[in-house]
Structure formats: C-alpha cells, structure tokens
Amino acid sequence: MLQFKQFIAPCVFFIAAGTAAQTQQAHNAPAAAQETANAAHDFPAGTAAKAKTPDPSAELKRATAKRAAEADAAKKSEVKKIASSSQREIQQKIFRSWQVPEGSAGLDARARIVLTDTGNVQSIVVMGAPNAAFKNSIEKAVRQAEPFAMPEDPGARRAARLIHIRFAAK
C-alpha cells in the first residue's frame, strides 16, 4: 500500500503544481503580451514575414504542376471538340447517302460503326433493325459514304473512330 501512495503523491503534486503555474501564467498574461510586442520592435521589419514564407521551390513546383494540369485539360477538351465535329461530319455524309426503303416510315435502328485510322469502315453493327431491307439500307449507306476524313490529331482520330448513329425513317 505504501508504494501506491508514493505513486499517487507525485501525481497530485504535479496536478497542483500545474494548476498553480496556470494561475500564475494567467495573472502575468498582460505582461507577456507587452514583452511580445516589445520583442517585435527589436527585429527588422521583414524578419517575421520571411520566417512564414514557404519554400520558393515548392511554390514553383505547385504552380508548374497546376499549369501543366490546366494545359492537359485544355488539350483534352480540344481533342474532344475536334473528334465530335468529325463524327458529326461523318454522320451527315452517311445520312446523305442513305436511301430509306419504301414502307419504312416510323421505323428506326441503331448502328455502331468502327473506322480505321485512314477513314475506312472496319465494322458495322446494326441493332434493332425491323427487317433485312432496313438493315441492308443502313449498311449500304455507310459503305457508299466511305472513306471518311479523319482528324489529323492522333487523340482526336482515336476518339472519332467509334460512331453511334440512330437511323429513323420519316
């Protein structure tokens, strides 16, 4: 039991000493604030600002990374815009060559067209065609319209190679 009391006694003293120190510190707070203000006058004007300034090389790296990310996003946006424009032109060329079969009013189908880098048709998949004549007319229109003009930019060309078109007879 004696050992237990020896363990508790220093802890109690530590807590009591801590409380007394906190009381003394709170009592001296105005004096400490005045000492801090006086110390600020003893240093040159730019010293405090220099201590808080982050590493210039880290700032440069962050700024460079941010500019690179913005440039990459702009490039991706431009590639997407070029590919989309190219796909619209291809779609219009196909529609101009499409001859809708007689008696097909109100019918529709979807086609997935994959092109090569040179603008030739690699594959055509017609989905949901109501009959063989409608399907054949779509395939014939795509084949007659090829070759297609492909974008110069490799990324835009890659994105423009896959085209989904809905064919709806009116």
Short mmCIF file of C-alpha atoms in Angstrom, two decimals:
data_model
loop_
_atom_site.label_atom_id
_atom_site.label_comp_id
_atom_site.label_asym_id
_atom_site.label_seq_id
_atom_site.Cartn_x
_atom_site.Cartn_y
_atom_site.Cartn_z
CA MET A 1 0.00 0.00 0.00
CA LEU A 2 2.93 2.27 0.64
CA GLN A 3 4.08 2.01 -2.92
CA PHE A 4 0.65 3.05 -4.17
CA LYS A 5 0.72 6.23 -2.02
CA GLN A 6 4.17 7.10 -3.29
CA PHE A 7 2.85 6.82 -6.85
CA ILE A 8 -0.22 8.99 -6.19
CA ALA A 9 1.54 11.69 -4.20
CA PRO A 10 3.78 12.92 -7.03
CA CYS A 11 0.80 12.89 -9.42
CA VAL A 12 -1.27 15.02 -7.09
CA PHE A 13 1.63 17.38 -6.61
CA PHE A 14 2.13 17.58 -10.38
CA ILE A 15 -1.51 18.44 -10.95
CA ALA A 16 -1.47 21.00 -8.14
CA ALA A 17 1.78 22.48 -9.45
CA GLY A 18 0.30 22.64 -12.95
CA THR A 19 -2.75 24.47 -11.69
CA ALA A 20 -0.60 26.98 -9.78
CA ALA A 21 1.54 27.55 -12.88
CA GLN A 22 -1.55 28.13 -14.99
CA THR A 23 -2.89 30.60 -12.44
CA GLN A 24 0.45 32.45 -12.39
CA GLN A 25 0.57 32.43 -16.21
CA ALA A 26 -2.96 33.84 -16.49
CA HIS A 27 -2.06 36.55 -13.97
CA ASN A 28 1.03 37.53 -15.99
CA ALA A 29 -0.71 37.42 -19.43
CA PRO A 30 -0.82 41.22 -19.93
CA ALA A 31 2.90 41.45 -19.14
CA ALA A 32 3.69 38.61 -21.57
CA ALA A 33 1.73 40.36 -24.32
CA GLN A 34 3.73 43.55 -23.70
CA GLU A 35 7.01 41.61 -23.86
CA THR A 36 5.97 40.07 -27.20
CA ALA A 37 5.11 43.50 -28.60
CA ASN A 38 8.46 44.90 -27.43
CA ALA A 39 10.30 41.94 -28.98
CA ALA A 40 8.62 42.61 -32.34
CA HIS A 41 10.12 46.11 -32.35
CA ASP A 42 13.62 44.69 -31.81
CA PHE A 43 13.57 42.70 -35.12
CA PRO A 44 13.88 44.22 -38.61
CA ALA A 45 10.56 44.68 -40.43
CA GLY A 46 10.86 41.76 -42.89
CA THR A 47 12.13 39.13 -40.45
CA ALA A 48 8.72 37.87 -39.30
CA ALA A 49 7.42 37.67 -42.88
CA LYS A 50 10.49 35.74 -44.04
CA ALA A 51 10.01 33.18 -41.31
CA LYS A 52 6.46 32.46 -42.54
CA THR A 53 7.27 32.42 -46.28
CA PRO A 54 7.05 28.90 -47.74
CA ASP A 55 9.86 27.35 -49.74
CA PRO A 56 10.01 29.11 -53.15
CA SER A 57 10.94 25.91 -54.97
CA ALA A 58 7.85 24.17 -53.57
CA GLU A 59 5.68 27.09 -54.72
CA LEU A 60 7.28 26.90 -58.16
CA LYS A 61 6.63 23.16 -58.36
CA ARG A 62 2.96 23.63 -57.38
CA ALA A 63 2.50 26.42 -59.91
CA THR A 64 4.16 24.38 -62.64
CA ALA A 65 2.02 21.35 -61.84
CA LYS A 66 -1.12 23.48 -61.85
CA ARG A 67 -0.22 25.00 -65.25
CA ALA A 68 0.52 21.54 -66.65
CA ALA A 69 -2.84 20.21 -65.40
CA GLU A 70 -4.67 23.17 -66.93
CA ALA A 71 -2.85 22.71 -70.25
CA ASP A 72 -3.67 18.99 -70.21
CA ALA A 73 -7.35 19.71 -69.55
CA ALA A 74 -7.42 22.27 -72.36
CA LYS A 75 -5.79 19.76 -74.74
CA LYS A 76 -8.31 17.06 -73.82
CA SER A 77 -11.16 19.48 -74.35
CA GLU A 78 -9.80 20.48 -77.76
CA VAL A 79 -9.35 16.82 -78.77
CA LYS A 80 -12.90 16.05 -77.73
CA LYS A 81 -14.22 19.03 -79.68
CA ILE A 82 -12.33 18.01 -82.84
CA ALA A 83 -13.48 14.37 -82.56
CA SER A 84 -17.09 15.41 -82.02
CA SER A 85 -17.00 17.70 -85.04
CA SER A 86 -15.50 14.93 -87.17
CA GLN A 87 -18.16 12.46 -86.03
CA ARG A 88 -20.93 14.93 -86.98
CA GLU A 89 -19.44 15.34 -90.46
CA ILE A 90 -19.21 11.56 -90.91
CA GLN A 91 -22.80 11.13 -89.72
CA GLN A 92 -24.05 13.78 -92.15
CA LYS A 93 -22.18 12.14 -95.04
CA ILE A 94 -23.79 8.78 -94.20
CA PHE A 95 -27.28 10.29 -93.95
CA ARG A 96 -26.85 11.98 -97.35
CA SER A 97 -26.16 8.59 -98.93
CA TRP A 98 -28.92 6.70 -97.08
CA GLN A 99 -31.89 5.68 -99.22
CA VAL A 100 -34.75 4.76 -96.92
CA PRO A 101 -36.58 1.63 -98.10
CA GLU A 102 -40.23 2.11 -99.11
CA GLY A 103 -42.76 1.36 -96.40
CA SER A 104 -40.26 2.10 -93.63
CA ALA A 105 -41.89 5.27 -92.27
CA GLY A 106 -41.74 5.33 -88.47
CA LEU A 107 -39.11 2.59 -88.24
CA ASP A 108 -35.70 3.05 -86.68
CA ALA A 109 -32.47 1.23 -85.85
CA ARG A 110 -29.09 1.99 -84.32
CA ALA A 111 -25.70 1.39 -85.84
CA ARG A 112 -22.27 1.15 -84.30
CA ILE A 113 -19.57 1.93 -86.83
CA VAL A 114 -15.86 1.42 -86.23
CA LEU A 115 -13.45 3.14 -88.60
CA THR A 116 -9.76 2.63 -89.29
CA ASP A 117 -7.22 5.43 -88.81
CA THR A 118 -7.41 6.09 -92.54
CA GLY A 119 -11.21 6.53 -92.50
CA ASN A 120 -12.29 3.20 -93.96
CA VAL A 121 -15.03 1.11 -92.38
CA GLN A 122 -13.67 -1.61 -90.13
CA SER A 123 -17.05 -2.90 -88.91
CA ILE A 124 -20.75 -2.08 -88.93
CA VAL A 125 -23.18 -3.50 -86.39
CA VAL A 126 -26.86 -2.66 -86.94
CA MET A 127 -29.04 -3.18 -83.88
CA GLY A 128 -32.82 -3.19 -83.70
CA ALA A 129 -33.46 -3.19 -87.45
CA PRO A 130 -37.11 -4.13 -88.02
CA ASN A 131 -36.33 -6.04 -91.22
CA ALA A 132 -33.50 -7.06 -93.55
CA ALA A 133 -34.21 -4.31 -96.10
CA PHE A 134 -33.86 -1.60 -93.44
CA LYS A 135 -30.62 -3.14 -92.14
CA ASN A 136 -29.17 -3.52 -95.63
CA SER A 137 -30.00 0.11 -96.49
CA ILE A 138 -28.02 1.30 -93.45
CA GLU A 139 -25.01 -0.88 -94.27
CA LYS A 140 -25.12 0.23 -97.91
CA ALA A 141 -25.23 3.93 -96.92
CA VAL A 142 -22.17 3.54 -94.68
CA ARG A 143 -20.20 1.66 -97.36
CA GLN A 144 -21.11 4.20 -100.07
CA ALA A 145 -20.05 7.15 -97.90
CA GLU A 146 -16.58 5.80 -97.10
CA PRO A 147 -13.72 6.76 -96.94
CA PHE A 148 -14.23 9.39 -94.28
CA ALA A 149 -11.98 12.34 -93.49
CA MET A 150 -10.27 11.71 -90.18
CA PRO A 151 -8.76 14.35 -87.86
CA GLU A 152 -5.00 14.97 -88.00
CA ASP A 153 -4.59 14.89 -84.22
CA PRO A 154 -3.93 11.28 -83.09
CA GLY A 155 -6.08 11.62 -79.96
CA ALA A 156 -9.00 13.11 -81.87
CA ARG A 157 -8.64 10.47 -84.60
CA ARG A 158 -8.74 7.71 -81.98
CA ALA A 159 -11.88 9.21 -80.42
CA ALA A 160 -13.57 9.73 -83.83
CA ARG A 161 -13.13 6.10 -84.90
CA LEU A 162 -16.20 4.87 -82.99
CA ILE A 163 -19.55 6.28 -84.09
CA HIS A 164 -23.06 5.51 -82.87
CA ILE A 165 -25.89 6.61 -85.13
CA ARG A 166 -29.65 6.33 -84.84
CA PHE A 167 -31.38 5.87 -88.20
CA ALA A 168 -35.04 6.89 -88.10
CA ALA A 169 -37.19 6.75 -91.23
CA LYS A 170 -39.72 9.57 -91.51
#
